[in-house]
CSV table of C-alpha atoms in Angstrom, one decimal:
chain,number,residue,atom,x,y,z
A,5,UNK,CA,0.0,0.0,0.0
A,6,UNK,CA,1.3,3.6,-1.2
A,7,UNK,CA,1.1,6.0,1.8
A,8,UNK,CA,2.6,8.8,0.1
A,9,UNK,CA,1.0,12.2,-0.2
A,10,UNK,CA,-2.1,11.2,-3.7
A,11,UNK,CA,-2.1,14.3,-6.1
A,12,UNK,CA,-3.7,14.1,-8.7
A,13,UNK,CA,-3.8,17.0,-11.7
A,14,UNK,CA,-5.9,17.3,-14.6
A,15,UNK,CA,-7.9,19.9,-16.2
A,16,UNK,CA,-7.3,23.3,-14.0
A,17,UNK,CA,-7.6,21.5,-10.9
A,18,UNK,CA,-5.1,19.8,-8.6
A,19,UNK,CA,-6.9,17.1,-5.9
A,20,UNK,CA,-4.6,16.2,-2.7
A,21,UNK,CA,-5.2,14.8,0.7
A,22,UNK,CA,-6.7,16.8,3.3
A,23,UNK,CA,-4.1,18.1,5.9
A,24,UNK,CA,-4.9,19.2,9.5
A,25,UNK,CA,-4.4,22.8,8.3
A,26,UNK,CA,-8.1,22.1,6.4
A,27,UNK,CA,-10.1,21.6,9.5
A,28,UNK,CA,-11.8,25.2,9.0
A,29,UNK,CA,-12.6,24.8,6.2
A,30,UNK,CA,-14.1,21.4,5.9
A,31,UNK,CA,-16.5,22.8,8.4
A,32,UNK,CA,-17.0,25.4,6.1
A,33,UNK,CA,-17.8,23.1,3.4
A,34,UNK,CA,-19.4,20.6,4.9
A,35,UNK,CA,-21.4,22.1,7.7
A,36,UNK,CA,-24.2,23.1,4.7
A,37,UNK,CA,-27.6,22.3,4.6
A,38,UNK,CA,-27.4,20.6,1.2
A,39,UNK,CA,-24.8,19.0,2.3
A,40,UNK,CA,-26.5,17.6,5.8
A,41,UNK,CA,-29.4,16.5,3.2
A,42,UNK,CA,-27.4,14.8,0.8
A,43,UNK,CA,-24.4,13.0,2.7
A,44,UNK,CA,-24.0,10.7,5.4
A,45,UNK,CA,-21.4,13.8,7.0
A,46,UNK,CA,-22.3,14.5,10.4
A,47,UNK,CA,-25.3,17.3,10.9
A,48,UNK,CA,-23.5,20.4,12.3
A,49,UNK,CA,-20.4,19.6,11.3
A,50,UNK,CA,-18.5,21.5,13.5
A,51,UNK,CA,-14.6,21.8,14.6
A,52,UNK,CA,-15.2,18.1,16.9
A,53,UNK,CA,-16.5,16.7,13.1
A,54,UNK,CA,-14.2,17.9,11.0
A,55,UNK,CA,-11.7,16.6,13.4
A,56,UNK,CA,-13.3,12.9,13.1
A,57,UNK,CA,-13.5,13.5,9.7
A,58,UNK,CA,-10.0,14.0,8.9
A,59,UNK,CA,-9.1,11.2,11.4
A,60,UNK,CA,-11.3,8.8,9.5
A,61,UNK,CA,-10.0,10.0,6.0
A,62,UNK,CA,-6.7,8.9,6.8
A,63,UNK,CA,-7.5,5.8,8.7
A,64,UNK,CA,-9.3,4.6,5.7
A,65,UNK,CA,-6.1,5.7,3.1
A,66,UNK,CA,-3.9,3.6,5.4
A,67,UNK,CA,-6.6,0.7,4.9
A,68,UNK,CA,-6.5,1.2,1.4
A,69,UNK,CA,-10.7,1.4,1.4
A,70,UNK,CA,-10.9,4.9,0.5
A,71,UNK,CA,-9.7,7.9,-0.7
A,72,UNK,CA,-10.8,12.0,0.4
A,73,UNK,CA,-9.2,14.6,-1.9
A,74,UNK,CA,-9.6,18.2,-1.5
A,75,UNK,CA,-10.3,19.5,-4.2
A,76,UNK,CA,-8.1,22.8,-5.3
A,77,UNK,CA,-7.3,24.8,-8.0
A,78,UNK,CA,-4.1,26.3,-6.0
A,79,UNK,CA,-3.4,23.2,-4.2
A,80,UNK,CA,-3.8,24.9,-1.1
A,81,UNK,CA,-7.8,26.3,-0.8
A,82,UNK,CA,-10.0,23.5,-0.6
A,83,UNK,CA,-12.9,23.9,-2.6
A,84,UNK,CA,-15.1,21.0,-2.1
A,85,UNK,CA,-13.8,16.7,-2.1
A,86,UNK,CA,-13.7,14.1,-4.3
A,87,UNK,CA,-13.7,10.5,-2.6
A,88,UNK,CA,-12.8,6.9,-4.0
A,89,UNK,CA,-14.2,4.1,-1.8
A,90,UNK,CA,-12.0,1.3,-3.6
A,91,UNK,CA,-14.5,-1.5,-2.2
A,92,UNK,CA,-17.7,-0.6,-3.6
A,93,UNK,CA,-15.8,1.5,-6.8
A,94,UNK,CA,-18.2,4.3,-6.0
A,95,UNK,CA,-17.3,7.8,-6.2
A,96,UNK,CA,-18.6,10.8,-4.4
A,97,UNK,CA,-18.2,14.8,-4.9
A,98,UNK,CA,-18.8,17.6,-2.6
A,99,UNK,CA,-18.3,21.5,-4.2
A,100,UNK,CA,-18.7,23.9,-1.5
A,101,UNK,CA,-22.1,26.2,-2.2
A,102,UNK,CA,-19.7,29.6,-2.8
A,103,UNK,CA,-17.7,27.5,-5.5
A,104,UNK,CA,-20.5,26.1,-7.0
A,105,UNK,CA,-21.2,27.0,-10.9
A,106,UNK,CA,-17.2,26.4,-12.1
A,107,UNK,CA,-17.5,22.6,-13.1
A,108,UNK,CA,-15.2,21.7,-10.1
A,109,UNK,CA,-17.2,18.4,-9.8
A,110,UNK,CA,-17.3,17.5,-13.4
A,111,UNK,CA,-13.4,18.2,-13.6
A,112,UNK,CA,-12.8,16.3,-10.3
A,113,UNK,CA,-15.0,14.0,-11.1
A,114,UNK,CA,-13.3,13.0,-14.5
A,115,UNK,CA,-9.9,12.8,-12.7
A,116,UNK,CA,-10.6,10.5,-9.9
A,117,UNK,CA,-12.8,8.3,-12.5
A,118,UNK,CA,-9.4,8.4,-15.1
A,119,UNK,CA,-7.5,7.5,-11.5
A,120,UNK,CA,-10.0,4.2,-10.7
A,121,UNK,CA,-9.6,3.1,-14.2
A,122,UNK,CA,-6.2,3.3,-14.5
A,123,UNK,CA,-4.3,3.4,-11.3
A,124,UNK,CA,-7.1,1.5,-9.1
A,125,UNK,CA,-7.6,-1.1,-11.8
A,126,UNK,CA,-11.7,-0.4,-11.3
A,127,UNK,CA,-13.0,-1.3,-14.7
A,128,UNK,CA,-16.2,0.5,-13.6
A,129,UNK,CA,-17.2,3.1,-11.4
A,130,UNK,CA,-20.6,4.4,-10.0
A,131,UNK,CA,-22.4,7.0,-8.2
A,132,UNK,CA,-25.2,6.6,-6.3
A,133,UNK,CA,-27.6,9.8,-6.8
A,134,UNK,CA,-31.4,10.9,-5.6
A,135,UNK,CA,-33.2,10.9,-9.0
A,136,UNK,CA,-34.6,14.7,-7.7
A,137,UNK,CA,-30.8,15.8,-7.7
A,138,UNK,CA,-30.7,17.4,-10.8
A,139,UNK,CA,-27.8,19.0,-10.5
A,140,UNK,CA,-25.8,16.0,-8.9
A,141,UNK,CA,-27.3,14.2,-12.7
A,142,UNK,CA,-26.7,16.9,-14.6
A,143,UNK,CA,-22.6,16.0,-13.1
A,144,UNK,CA,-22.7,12.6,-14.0
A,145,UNK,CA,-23.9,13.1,-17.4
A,146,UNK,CA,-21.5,15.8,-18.2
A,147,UNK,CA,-18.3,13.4,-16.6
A,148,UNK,CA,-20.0,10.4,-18.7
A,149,UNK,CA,-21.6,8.4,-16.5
A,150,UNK,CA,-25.0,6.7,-17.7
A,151,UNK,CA,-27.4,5.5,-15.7
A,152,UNK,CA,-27.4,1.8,-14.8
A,153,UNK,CA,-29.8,-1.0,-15.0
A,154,UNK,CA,-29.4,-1.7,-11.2
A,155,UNK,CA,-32.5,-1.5,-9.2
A,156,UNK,CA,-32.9,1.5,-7.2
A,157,UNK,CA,-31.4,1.3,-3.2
A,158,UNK,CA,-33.6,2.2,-0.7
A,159,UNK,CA,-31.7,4.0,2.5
A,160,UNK,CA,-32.9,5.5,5.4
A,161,UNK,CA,-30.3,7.7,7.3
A,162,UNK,CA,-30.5,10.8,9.7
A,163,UNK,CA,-34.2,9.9,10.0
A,164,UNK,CA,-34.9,10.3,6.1
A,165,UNK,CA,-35.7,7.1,3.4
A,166,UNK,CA,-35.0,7.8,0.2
A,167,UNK,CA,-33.8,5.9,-3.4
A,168,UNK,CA,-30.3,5.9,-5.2
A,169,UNK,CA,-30.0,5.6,-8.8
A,170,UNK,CA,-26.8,4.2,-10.0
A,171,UNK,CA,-24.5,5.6,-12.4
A,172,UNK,CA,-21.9,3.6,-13.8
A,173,UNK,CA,-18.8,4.5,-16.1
A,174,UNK,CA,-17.0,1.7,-17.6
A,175,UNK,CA,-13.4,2.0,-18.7
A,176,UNK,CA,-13.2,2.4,-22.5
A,177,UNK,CA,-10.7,0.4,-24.7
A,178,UNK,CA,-10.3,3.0,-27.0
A,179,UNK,CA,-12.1,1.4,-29.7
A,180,UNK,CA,-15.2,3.2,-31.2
């Protein structure tokens, strides 16, 4: 297992680990409404979260299950997260609401899907979006994801049930 510092460039953005230095603003970003809605993330998410947070970020990079990138277009002000979960081969995206509008999740998005395929060995990917989250749709379509044939999952968390589409994005062979 590789426990160096990930970076990953592509397209105007650079995605790296998040460092201690971010706890601020990860609460920031995270402690959102649409974000308490839409994510599992603790609801506030205040300094004690983003503390856990971080703490479980890493814990799952040195277990190889997942990985959290910030997602920058300095390398130093986080803007929102990308996240791997090398298990399930799902992918997740966060853009915080004052960066929203600047296809940050369709460019991280595209990188850490380029990533699974290549360096993860994932021949597919998914995401696993409300069908009301347009804009969350309106991501996957523009990274090229399509929606699956899976059946939708039911979930109930933070006292809400709702379904979760599946996106998929298979790696291409370059034919075509």
């Amino acid at each position: 297992m590789d426990t160096h510092p990930l970076r990953l460039t592509a397209d105007g953005l650079l995605l790296r680990e998040w460092t201690s230095e971010d706890l601020a603003v990860m609460q920031k970003l995270f402690d959102d409404p649409d974000v308490a809605y839409r994510t599992p993330l603790e609801s506030p998410f205040g300094q004690a979260a983003a503390q856990r947070y971080l703490h479980s970020t890493r814990q799952a990079r040195r277990g190889n299950e997942r990985i959290h990138l910030a997602i920058t277009t300095d390398g130093h002000q986080a803007l929102g997260e990308v996240l791997l979960n090398r298990a399930t081969g799902s992918i997740g995206y966060i853009v915080g609401a004052a960066h929203r509008g600047q296809r940050l999740a369709v460019r991280a998005l595209r990188a850490i899907t380029e990533y699974a395929h290549t360096t993860g060995a994932l021949p597919q990917v998914i995401l696993e979006i409300e069908p009301d989250n347009h804009p969350s749709i309106a991501v996957a379509r523009s990274a090229g994801f399509h929606p699956s044939n899976s059946a939708p999952e039911t979930v109930t968390d933070k006292g809400r049930t709702y379904e979760l589409l599946t996106w998929e994005h298979r790696l291409t062979t370059g034919r075509g």
